[in-house]
Amino acid sequence: MTNKTAEVIQVPNMLKLKVGGRGGIDMAAIAKAEAALKSLSGNFAQWLNDEIVKLEAARQAIRVEGMNAQTVETLYLRAHDLKGLGATYEFPLITRLAASLCKLIDEPETRLQAPMFLVDAHIDAIKACVRDDIKVDTHPVGKALVTELEARVTEYLEAAA
């Protein structure tokens, strides 16, 4: 009978080394970041307004120049920005509405066929939410808007496929 021995090799935790973690998440850093974000929250209304102006300018460019690769790409980028910023600016409903608009014009190959009335409905809904301070999808009007628009986008995309 032979005596078998095994050697255990400890592999360094590279992820832990890369993120500098000894004790996990630095709660003090998170608190500091949250405080910094809160100090900026007074600017959210103006910044959101600036984004809405850019979205409206993209829509106007489509009305003037027509729906082409460049104008729809600009509209998509403006909607995508709002999708990412809505919740940050304390309007999670705008994030959801902008996500629906992005879904409608997501594919560069088919975005030029997107019905303009549906694009307009999304932009008008986003503007109405800001105007009437409708921030969440539990608000009765917000819920009705987003539910209807998401359903119409799904219906359109399924019919177009």
Tab-separated table of N, CA and C in Angstrom:
chain	number	residue	atom	x	y	z
A	1	MET	N	0.837	-1.161	0.000
A	1	MET	CA	0.000	0.000	0.000
A	1	MET	C	0.894	1.240	0.000
A	2	THR	N	0.533	2.193	-0.922
A	2	THR	CA	1.340	3.405	-0.994
A	2	THR	C	0.681	4.510	-0.193
A	3	ASN	N	1.505	5.361	0.298
A	3	ASN	CA	1.020	6.483	1.089
A	3	ASN	C	0.788	7.665	0.147
A	4	LYS	N	-0.436	8.096	-0.035
A	4	LYS	CA	-0.757	9.210	-0.923
A	4	LYS	C	-0.855	10.487	-0.110
A	5	THR	N	-0.229	11.523	-0.648
A	5	THR	CA	-0.327	12.824	-0.011
A	5	THR	C	-0.854	13.808	-1.042
A	6	ALA	N	-1.465	14.785	-0.584
A	6	ALA	CA	-2.022	15.825	-1.468
A	6	ALA	C	-1.513	17.177	-1.005
A	7	GLU	N	-1.325	18.019	-1.971
A	7	GLU	CA	-0.907	19.371	-1.649
A	7	GLU	C	-2.033	20.321	-2.060
A	8	VAL	N	-2.458	21.161	-1.171
A	8	VAL	CA	-3.503	22.129	-1.449
A	8	VAL	C	-2.828	23.438	-1.842
A	9	ILE	N	-3.217	23.934	-3.018
A	9	ILE	CA	-2.648	25.181	-3.513
A	9	ILE	C	-3.689	26.272	-3.324
A	10	GLN	N	-3.314	27.313	-2.628
A	10	GLN	CA	-4.206	28.447	-2.425
A	10	GLN	C	-4.042	29.412	-3.598
A	11	VAL	N	-5.088	29.586	-4.360
A	11	VAL	CA	-5.068	30.513	-5.486
A	11	VAL	C	-5.495	31.877	-4.970
A	12	PRO	N	-4.718	32.907	-5.298
A	12	PRO	CA	-5.110	34.239	-4.808
A	12	PRO	C	-6.418	34.688	-5.432
A	13	ASN	N	-7.231	35.372	-4.647
A	13	ASN	CA	-8.502	35.898	-5.117
A	13	ASN	C	-8.211	37.181	-5.900
A	14	MET	N	-8.112	37.059	-7.220
A	14	MET	CA	-7.731	38.192	-8.064
A	14	MET	C	-8.799	39.288	-8.057
A	15	LEU	N	-10.065	38.911	-8.000
A	15	LEU	CA	-11.121	39.915	-7.973
A	15	LEU	C	-10.996	40.779	-6.723
A	16	LYS	N	-10.753	40.127	-5.609
A	16	LYS	CA	-10.599	40.856	-4.358
A	16	LYS	C	-9.409	41.817	-4.440
A	17	LEU	N	-8.329	41.359	-5.058
A	17	LEU	CA	-7.159	42.227	-5.206
A	17	LEU	C	-7.450	43.416	-6.113
A	18	LYS	N	-8.211	43.181	-7.177
A	18	LYS	CA	-8.500	44.256	-8.136
A	18	LYS	C	-9.410	45.328	-7.557
A	19	VAL	N	-10.373	44.930	-6.761
A	19	VAL	CA	-11.290	45.914	-6.186
A	19	VAL	C	-10.806	46.427	-4.833
A	20	GLY	N	-9.657	45.908	-4.404
A	20	GLY	CA	-9.065	46.405	-3.173
A	20	GLY	C	-9.841	46.010	-1.940
A	21	GLY	N	-10.529	44.907	-2.025
A	21	GLY	CA	-11.400	44.538	-0.920
A	21	GLY	C	-10.729	43.697	0.128
A	22	ARG	N	-10.741	44.192	1.298
A	22	ARG	CA	-10.378	43.382	2.454
A	22	ARG	C	-11.659	43.128	3.236
A	23	GLY	N	-12.463	44.160	3.355
A	23	GLY	CA	-13.649	44.027	4.181
A	23	GLY	C	-14.936	44.236	3.417
A	24	GLY	N	-14.933	44.090	2.100
A	24	GLY	CA	-16.163	44.233	1.332
A	24	GLY	C	-16.412	45.661	0.903
A	25	ILE	N	-17.654	46.043	0.913
A	25	ILE	CA	-18.076	47.346	0.422
A	25	ILE	C	-17.768	48.422	1.467
A	26	ASP	N	-17.218	49.499	0.995
A	26	ASP	CA	-16.900	50.623	1.879
A	26	ASP	C	-18.155	51.480	2.032
A	27	MET	N	-18.844	51.292	3.132
A	27	MET	CA	-20.107	51.988	3.360
A	27	MET	C	-19.903	53.496	3.506
A	28	ALA	N	-18.754	53.908	3.983
A	28	ALA	CA	-18.480	55.341	4.113
A	28	ALA	C	-18.386	55.987	2.735
A	29	ALA	N	-17.791	55.277	1.785
A	29	ALA	CA	-17.686	55.802	0.417
A	29	ALA	C	-19.064	55.891	-0.222
A	30	ILE	N	-19.897	54.907	0.032
A	30	ILE	CA	-21.262	54.932	-0.513
A	30	ILE	C	-22.041	56.100	0.095
A	31	ALA	N	-21.920	56.291	1.383
A	31	ALA	CA	-22.615	57.399	2.047
A	31	ALA	C	-22.131	58.736	1.499
A	32	LYS	N	-20.831	58.852	1.243
A	32	LYS	CA	-20.277	60.083	0.701
A	32	LYS	C	-20.817	60.347	-0.708
A	33	ALA	N	-20.905	59.290	-1.527
A	33	ALA	CA	-21.438	59.432	-2.885
A	33	ALA	C	-22.915	59.814	-2.854
A	34	GLU	N	-23.672	59.209	-1.961
A	34	GLU	CA	-25.090	59.547	-1.842
A	34	GLU	C	-25.278	60.996	-1.393
A	35	ALA	N	-24.430	61.451	-0.491
A	35	ALA	CA	-24.510	62.837	-0.027
A	35	ALA	C	-24.180	63.800	-1.168
A	36	ALA	N	-23.188	63.431	-1.972
A	36	ALA	CA	-22.821	64.277	-3.118
A	36	ALA	C	-23.972	64.344	-4.110
A	37	LEU	N	-24.614	63.201	-4.373
A	37	LEU	CA	-25.747	63.174	-5.289
A	37	LEU	C	-26.894	64.003	-4.741
A	38	LYS	N	-27.138	63.896	-3.442
A	38	LYS	CA	-28.223	64.680	-2.825
A	38	LYS	C	-27.941	66.180	-2.926
A	39	SER	N	-26.685	66.566	-2.797
A	39	SER	CA	-26.349	67.985	-2.891
A	39	SER	C	-26.580	68.523	-4.301
A	40	LEU	N	-26.551	67.633	-5.286
A	40	LEU	CA	-26.797	68.038	-6.674
A	40	LEU	C	-28.278	68.000	-7.054
A	41	SER	N	-29.105	67.410	-6.210
A	41	SER	CA	-30.503	67.181	-6.569
A	41	SER	C	-31.271	68.468	-6.868
A	42	GLY	N	-30.809	69.583	-6.356
A	42	GLY	CA	-31.458	70.855	-6.670
A	42	GLY	C	-31.333	71.216	-8.140
A	43	ASN	N	-30.358	70.638	-8.814
A	43	ASN	CA	-30.147	70.888	-10.241
A	43	ASN	C	-30.917	69.927	-11.141
A	44	PHE	N	-31.502	68.874	-10.559
A	44	PHE	CA	-32.139	67.833	-11.358
A	44	PHE	C	-33.213	68.375	-12.289
A	45	ALA	N	-34.043	69.271	-11.792
A	45	ALA	CA	-35.141	69.799	-12.613
A	45	ALA	C	-34.594	70.494	-13.857
A	46	GLN	N	-33.566	71.299	-13.694
A	46	GLN	CA	-32.981	72.003	-14.839
A	46	GLN	C	-32.314	71.024	-15.797
A	47	TRP	N	-31.592	70.063	-15.254
A	47	TRP	CA	-30.914	69.092	-16.110
A	47	TRP	C	-31.919	68.247	-16.886
A	48	LEU	N	-33.001	67.856	-16.215
A	48	LEU	CA	-34.046	67.086	-16.888
A	48	LEU	C	-34.681	67.932	-17.984
A	49	ASN	N	-34.934	69.182	-17.678
A	49	ASN	CA	-35.485	70.101	-18.680
A	49	ASN	C	-34.564	70.205	-19.892
A	50	ASP	N	-33.259	70.289	-19.650
A	50	ASP	CA	-32.286	70.340	-20.750
A	50	ASP	C	-32.381	69.102	-21.629
A	51	GLU	N	-32.556	67.954	-21.006
A	51	GLU	CA	-32.674	66.701	-21.770
A	51	GLU	C	-33.967	66.677	-22.590
A	52	ILE	N	-35.040	67.203	-22.029
A	52	ILE	CA	-36.323	67.266	-22.737
A	52	ILE	C	-36.200	68.198	-23.950
A	53	VAL	N	-35.491	69.302	-23.777
A	53	VAL	CA	-35.265	70.233	-24.893
A	53	VAL	C	-34.506	69.527	-26.019
A	54	LYS	N	-33.510	68.734	-25.672
A	54	LYS	CA	-32.745	67.987	-26.682
A	54	LYS	C	-33.630	66.954	-27.392
A	55	LEU	N	-34.485	66.285	-26.620
A	55	LEU	CA	-35.404	65.306	-27.206
A	55	LEU	C	-36.367	65.985	-28.174
A	56	GLU	N	-36.904	67.124	-27.766
A	56	GLU	CA	-37.826	67.870	-28.630
A	56	GLU	C	-37.109	68.372	-29.879
A	57	ALA	N	-35.872	68.797	-29.756
A	57	ALA	CA	-35.094	69.246	-30.920
A	57	ALA	C	-34.883	68.090	-31.897
A	58	ALA	N	-34.669	66.902	-31.369
A	58	ALA	CA	-34.511	65.727	-32.236
A	58	ALA	C	-35.809	65.435	-32.987
A	59	ARG	N	-36.934	65.585	-32.297
A	59	ARG	CA	-38.226	65.378	-32.963
A	59	ARG	C	-38.431	66.440	-34.044
A	60	GLN	N	-38.108	67.679	-33.745
A	60	GLN	CA	-38.283	68.754	-34.732
A	60	GLN	C	-37.388	68.534	-35.956
A	61	ALA	N	-36.200	68.009	-35.746
A	61	ALA	CA	-35.314	67.708	-36.870
A	61	ALA	C	-35.941	66.672	-37.793
A	62	ILE	N	-36.625	65.699	-37.215
A	62	ILE	CA	-37.321	64.694	-38.034
A	62	ILE	C	-38.447	65.353	-38.813
A	63	ARG	N	-39.169	66.248	-38.178
A	63	ARG	CA	-40.268	66.939	-38.877
A	63	ARG	C	-39.753	67.800	-40.028
A	64	VAL	N	-38.597	68.429	-39.846
A	64	VAL	CA	-38.045	69.318	-40.874
A	64	VAL	C	-37.313	68.535	-41.967
A	65	GLU	N	-36.440	67.627	-41.540
A	65	GLU	CA	-35.580	66.922	-42.488
A	65	GLU	C	-36.135	65.571	-42.922
A	66	GLY	N	-37.151	65.108	-42.221
A	66	GLY	CA	-37.682	63.783	-42.507
A	66	GLY	C	-36.984	62.732	-41.658
A	67	MET	N	-37.549	61.552	-41.685
A	67	MET	CA	-36.993	60.444	-40.916
A	67	MET	C	-35.884	59.819	-41.751
A	68	ASN	N	-34.655	60.045	-41.355
A	68	ASN	CA	-33.514	59.438	-42.047
A	68	ASN	C	-32.574	58.867	-40.989
A	69	ALA	N	-31.523	58.206	-41.428
A	69	ALA	CA	-30.624	57.523	-40.496
A	69	ALA	C	-30.075	58.475	-39.433
A	70	GLN	N	-29.702	59.673	-39.831
A	70	GLN	CA	-29.103	60.613	-38.881
A	70	GLN	C	-30.124	61.173	-37.896
A	71	THR	N	-31.287	61.583	-38.382
A	71	THR	CA	-32.272	62.188	-37.482
A	71	THR	C	-32.821	61.169	-36.481
A	72	VAL	N	-33.034	59.947	-36.946
A	72	VAL	CA	-33.569	58.929	-36.032
A	72	VAL	C	-32.489	58.475	-35.049
A	73	GLU	N	-31.241	58.440	-35.496
A	73	GLU	CA	-30.146	58.098	-34.579
A	73	GLU	C	-30.050	59.138	-33.463
A	74	THR	N	-30.174	60.402	-33.822
A	74	THR	CA	-30.136	61.469	-32.809
A	74	THR	C	-31.295	61.310	-31.831
A	75	LEU	N	-32.480	61.027	-32.350
A	75	LEU	CA	-33.635	60.805	-31.484
A	75	LEU	C	-33.379	59.621	-30.555
A	76	TYR	N	-32.840	58.550	-31.113
A	76	TYR	CA	-32.549	57.359	-30.308
A	76	TYR	C	-31.570	57.706	-29.176
A	77	LEU	N	-30.522	58.446	-29.504
A	77	LEU	CA	-29.528	58.809	-28.483
A	77	LEU	C	-30.133	59.681	-27.383
A	78	ARG	N	-31.012	60.614	-27.760
A	78	ARG	CA	-31.676	61.459	-26.759
A	78	ARG	C	-32.577	60.604	-25.855
A	79	ALA	N	-33.324	59.679	-26.461
A	79	ALA	CA	-34.200	58.795	-25.674
A	79	ALA	C	-33.361	57.897	-24.773
A	80	HIS	N	-32.261	57.407	-25.297
A	80	HIS	CA	-31.385	56.530	-24.516
A	80	HIS	C	-30.803	57.280	-23.314
A	81	ASP	N	-30.434	58.536	-23.518
A	81	ASP	CA	-29.943	59.351	-22.399
A	81	ASP	C	-31.015	59.475	-21.315
A	82	LEU	N	-32.242	59.751	-21.726
A	82	LEU	CA	-33.330	59.879	-20.751
A	82	LEU	C	-33.616	58.556	-20.058
A	83	LYS	N	-33.478	57.479	-20.791
A	83	LYS	CA	-33.671	56.159	-20.200
A	83	LYS	C	-32.701	55.968	-19.030
A	84	GLY	N	-31.472	56.427	-19.208
A	84	GLY	CA	-30.488	56.290	-18.154
A	84	GLY	C	-30.598	57.330	-17.053
A	85	LEU	N	-31.119	58.499	-17.378
A	85	LEU	CA	-31.125	59.609	-16.419
A	85	LEU	C	-32.437	59.799	-15.665
A	86	GLY	N	-33.526	59.283	-16.192
A	86	GLY	CA	-34.834	59.528	-15.583
A	86	GLY	C	-34.882	59.208	-14.102
A	87	ALA	N	-34.456	58.009	-13.752
A	87	ALA	CA	-34.493	57.609	-12.346
A	87	ALA	C	-33.520	58.436	-11.516
A	88	THR	N	-32.361	58.740	-12.078
A	88	THR	CA	-31.386	59.573	-11.370
A	88	THR	C	-31.989	60.925	-11.045
A	89	TYR	N	-32.764	61.465	-11.975
A	89	TYR	CA	-33.401	62.768	-11.782
A	89	TYR	C	-34.731	62.656	-11.043
A	90	GLU	N	-34.960	61.501	-10.419
A	90	GLU	CA	-36.132	61.230	-9.581
A	90	GLU	C	-37.429	61.116	-10.376
A	91	PHE	N	-37.317	60.656	-11.634
A	91	PHE	CA	-38.469	60.394	-12.487
A	91	PHE	C	-38.339	58.992	-13.092
A	92	PRO	N	-38.509	57.945	-12.274
A	92	PRO	CA	-38.378	56.598	-12.833
A	92	PRO	C	-39.388	56.305	-13.951
A	93	LEU	N	-40.502	56.996	-13.953
A	93	LEU	CA	-41.479	56.813	-15.033
A	93	LEU	C	-40.885	57.253	-16.371
A	94	ILE	N	-40.097	58.311	-16.372
A	94	ILE	CA	-39.464	58.768	-17.606
A	94	ILE	C	-38.464	57.723	-18.103
A	95	THR	N	-37.775	57.083	-17.180
A	95	THR	CA	-36.872	56.000	-17.572
A	95	THR	C	-37.654	54.920	-18.320
A	96	ARG	N	-38.795	54.574	-17.810
A	96	ARG	CA	-39.605	53.511	-18.430
A	96	ARG	C	-40.180	53.951	-19.773
A	97	LEU	N	-40.658	55.189	-19.857
A	97	LEU	CA	-41.190	55.704	-21.126
A	97	LEU	C	-40.091	55.799	-22.185
A	98	ALA	N	-38.931	56.296	-21.776
A	98	ALA	CA	-37.808	56.403	-22.714
A	98	ALA	C	-37.327	55.028	-23.150
A	99	ALA	N	-37.380	54.056	-22.255
A	99	ALA	CA	-37.009	52.682	-22.617
A	99	ALA	C	-37.965	52.134	-23.677
A	100	SER	N	-39.230	52.451	-23.545
A	100	SER	CA	-40.216	52.019	-24.535
A	100	SER	C	-39.945	52.667	-25.894
A	101	LEU	N	-39.612	53.944	-25.888
A	101	LEU	CA	-39.265	54.634	-27.138
A	101	LEU	C	-38.001	54.030	-27.746
A	102	CYS	N	-37.019	53.754	-26.920
A	102	CYS	CA	-35.792	53.112	-27.416
A	102	CYS	C	-36.099	51.757	-28.049
A	103	LYS	N	-36.956	51.007	-27.415
A	103	LYS	CA	-37.338	49.694	-27.948
A	103	LYS	C	-37.985	49.834	-29.324
A	104	LEU	N	-38.792	50.865	-29.485
A	104	LEU	CA	-39.476	51.106	-30.752
A	104	LEU	C	-38.488	51.381	-31.890
A	105	ILE	N	-37.429	52.133	-31.588
A	105	ILE	CA	-36.483	52.535	-32.643
A	105	ILE	C	-35.089	51.947	-32.417
A	106	ASP	N	-35.041	50.832	-31.737
A	106	ASP	CA	-33.768	50.222	-31.352
A	106	ASP	C	-32.968	49.681	-32.535
A	107	GLU	N	-33.612	49.029	-33.459
A	107	GLU	CA	-32.904	48.364	-34.554
A	107	GLU	C	-32.650	49.321	-35.712
A	108	PRO	N	-31.376	49.624	-35.990
A	108	PRO	CA	-31.070	50.559	-37.085
A	108	PRO	C	-31.669	50.133	-38.432
A	109	GLU	N	-31.823	48.835	-38.641
A	109	GLU	CA	-32.349	48.345	-39.920
A	109	GLU	C	-33.840	48.654	-40.106
A	110	THR	N	-34.570	48.777	-39.004
A	110	THR	CA	-36.025	48.958	-39.111
A	110	THR	C	-36.531	50.266	-38.517
A	111	ARG	N	-35.662	51.034	-37.895
A	111	ARG	CA	-36.140	52.228	-37.171
A	111	ARG	C	-36.768	53.275	-38.066
A	112	LEU	N	-36.414	53.306	-39.333
A	112	LEU	CA	-36.997	54.316	-40.230
A	112	LEU	C	-38.461	54.038	-40.537
A	113	GLN	N	-38.916	52.824	-40.251
A	113	GLN	CA	-40.321	52.487	-40.475
A	113	GLN	C	-41.187	52.716	-39.235
A	114	ALA	N	-40.586	53.117	-38.149
A	114	ALA	CA	-41.352	53.322	-36.917
A	114	ALA	C	-42.423	54.381	-37.150
A	115	PRO	N	-43.644	54.111	-36.699
A	115	PRO	CA	-44.719	55.090	-36.898
A	115	PRO	C	-44.481	56.356	-36.077
A	116	MET	N	-44.489	57.480	-36.764
A	116	MET	CA	-44.205	58.755	-36.107
A	116	MET	C	-45.229	59.086	-35.028
A	117	PHE	N	-46.475	58.672	-35.214
A	117	PHE	CA	-47.482	58.956	-34.185
A	117	PHE	C	-47.115	58.286	-32.863
A	118	LEU	N	-46.456	57.130	-32.933
A	118	LEU	CA	-46.052	56.424	-31.719
A	118	LEU	C	-44.814	57.085	-31.098
A	119	VAL	N	-43.922	57.562	-31.930
A	119	VAL	CA	-42.773	58.335	-31.449
A	119	VAL	C	-43.285	59.595	-30.743
A	120	ASP	N	-44.197	60.314	-31.413
A	120	ASP	CA	-44.769	61.535	-30.835
A	120	ASP	C	-45.461	61.259	-29.503
A	121	ALA	N	-46.183	60.159	-29.435
A	121	ALA	CA	-46.905	59.825	-28.201
A	121	ALA	C	-45.939	59.630	-27.040
A	122	HIS	N	-44.800	58.996	-27.295
A	122	HIS	CA	-43.798	58.808	-26.242
A	122	HIS	C	-43.225	60.153	-25.783
A	123	ILE	N	-42.856	60.976	-26.739
A	123	ILE	CA	-42.260	62.272	-26.397
A	123	ILE	C	-43.271	63.141	-25.652
A	124	ASP	N	-44.504	63.154	-26.123
A	124	ASP	CA	-45.549	63.929	-25.443
A	124	ASP	C	-45.800	63.411	-24.025
A	125	ALA	N	-45.748	62.095	-23.856
A	125	ALA	CA	-45.946	61.512	-22.522
A	125	ALA	C	-44.801	61.908	-21.587
A	126	ILE	N	-43.582	61.879	-22.085
A	126	ILE	CA	-42.422	62.281	-21.273
A	126	ILE	C	-42.560	63.744	-20.853
A	127	LYS	N	-42.918	64.587	-21.810
A	127	LYS	CA	-43.081	66.010	-21.506
A	127	LYS	C	-44.225	66.236	-20.509
A	128	ALA	N	-45.307	65.495	-20.643
A	128	ALA	CA	-46.445	65.623	-19.723
A	128	ALA	C	-46.055	65.210	-18.305
A	129	CYS	N	-45.249	64.185	-18.199
A	129	CYS	CA	-44.808	63.731	-16.878
A	129	CYS	C	-44.008	64.819	-16.163
A	130	VAL	N	-43.123	65.468	-16.908
A	130	VAL	CA	-42.336	66.548	-16.309
A	130	VAL	C	-43.258	67.713	-15.956
A	131	ARG	N	-44.098	68.104	-16.901
A	131	ARG	CA	-45.000	69.245	-16.684
A	131	ARG	C	-45.901	69.042	-15.469
A	132	ASP	N	-46.451	67.833	-15.331
A	132	ASP	CA	-47.420	67.560	-14.275
A	132	ASP	C	-46.801	66.866	-13.054
A	133	ASP	N	-45.463	66.753	-13.048
A	133	ASP	CA	-44.728	66.157	-11.928
A	133	ASP	C	-45.206	64.733	-11.623
A	134	ILE	N	-45.367	63.939	-12.677
A	134	ILE	CA	-45.757	62.536	-12.538
A	134	ILE	C	-44.468	61.727	-12.610
A	135	LYS	N	-44.040	61.233	-11.465
A	135	LYS	CA	-42.709	60.629	-11.370
A	135	LYS	C	-42.702	59.109	-11.445
A	136	VAL	N	-43.761	58.475	-10.995
A	136	VAL	CA	-43.748	57.014	-10.865
A	136	VAL	C	-44.918	56.371	-11.609
A	137	ASP	N	-44.729	55.083	-11.930
A	137	ASP	CA	-45.761	54.373	-12.683
A	137	ASP	C	-46.900	53.870	-11.805
A	138	THR	N	-46.877	54.230	-10.530
A	138	THR	CA	-48.033	53.911	-9.682
A	138	THR	C	-49.055	55.053	-9.706
A	139	HIS	N	-48.657	56.199	-10.216
A	139	HIS	CA	-49.589	57.313	-10.421
A	139	HIS	C	-50.597	56.858	-11.476
A	140	PRO	N	-51.898	57.092	-11.280
A	140	PRO	CA	-52.893	56.577	-12.226
A	140	PRO	C	-52.661	57.018	-13.674
A	141	VAL	N	-52.324	58.278	-13.881
A	141	VAL	CA	-52.079	58.760	-15.248
A	141	VAL	C	-50.780	58.164	-15.788
A	142	GLY	N	-49.750	58.148	-14.956
A	142	GLY	CA	-48.470	57.571	-15.372
A	142	GLY	C	-48.605	56.108	-15.740
A	143	LYS	N	-49.349	55.382	-14.929
A	143	LYS	CA	-49.556	53.956	-15.183
A	143	LYS	C	-50.293	53.748	-16.503
A	144	ALA	N	-51.323	54.525	-16.733
A	144	ALA	CA	-52.097	54.401	-17.982
A	144	ALA	C	-51.224	54.733	-19.190
A	145	LEU	N	-50.441	55.802	-19.092
A	145	LEU	CA	-49.572	56.204	-20.211
A	145	LEU	C	-48.563	55.115	-20.555
A	146	VAL	N	-47.818	54.687	-19.571
A	146	VAL	CA	-46.734	53.745	-19.849
A	146	VAL	C	-47.273	52.377	-20.258
A	147	THR	N	-48.342	51.944	-19.641
A	147	THR	CA	-48.918	50.643	-19.995
A	147	THR	C	-49.399	50.644	-21.441
A	148	GLU	N	-50.097	51.695	-21.827
A	148	GLU	CA	-50.613	51.796	-23.199
A	148	GLU	C	-49.481	51.902	-24.220
A	149	LEU	N	-48.504	52.732	-23.947
A	149	LEU	CA	-47.402	52.900	-24.899
A	149	LEU	C	-46.570	51.636	-25.042
A	150	GLU	N	-46.284	50.977	-23.943
A	150	GLU	CA	-45.533	49.717	-24.022
A	150	GLU	C	-46.315	48.662	-24.813
A	151	ALA	N	-47.623	48.619	-24.593
A	151	ALA	CA	-48.455	47.659	-25.333
A	151	ALA	C	-48.444	47.968	-26.831
A	152	ARG	N	-48.545	49.250	-27.195
A	152	ARG	CA	-48.538	49.628	-28.619
A	152	ARG	C	-47.198	49.318	-29.276
A	153	VAL	N	-46.101	49.525	-28.562
A	153	VAL	CA	-44.773	49.200	-29.095
A	153	VAL	C	-44.648	47.697	-29.318
A	154	THR	N	-45.056	46.915	-28.344
A	154	THR	CA	-45.015	45.468	-28.474
A	154	THR	C	-45.870	45.005	-29.648
A	155	GLU	N	-47.075	45.549	-29.752
A	155	GLU	CA	-47.993	45.210	-30.837
A	155	GLU	C	-47.363	45.559	-32.198
A	156	TYR	N	-46.787	46.740	-32.299
A	156	TYR	CA	-46.157	47.168	-33.564
A	156	TYR	C	-44.991	46.258	-33.916
A	157	LEU	N	-44.113	45.992	-32.954
A	157	LEU	CA	-42.923	45.193	-33.243
A	157	LEU	C	-43.287	43.756	-33.609
A	158	GLU	N	-44.301	43.206	-32.968
A	158	GLU	CA	-44.732	41.842	-33.304
A	158	GLU	C	-45.332	41.795	-34.705
A	159	ALA	N	-46.087	42.809	-35.073
A	159	ALA	CA	-46.687	42.865	-36.410
A	159	ALA	C	-45.623	43.082	-37.479
A	160	ALA	N	-44.572	43.832	-37.149
A	160	ALA	CA	-43.514	44.133	-38.119
A	160	ALA	C	-42.563	42.955	-38.327
A	161	ALA	N	-42.532	42.050	-37.364
A	161	ALA	CA	-41.580	40.907	-37.438
A	161	ALA	C	-41.989	39.878	-38.481
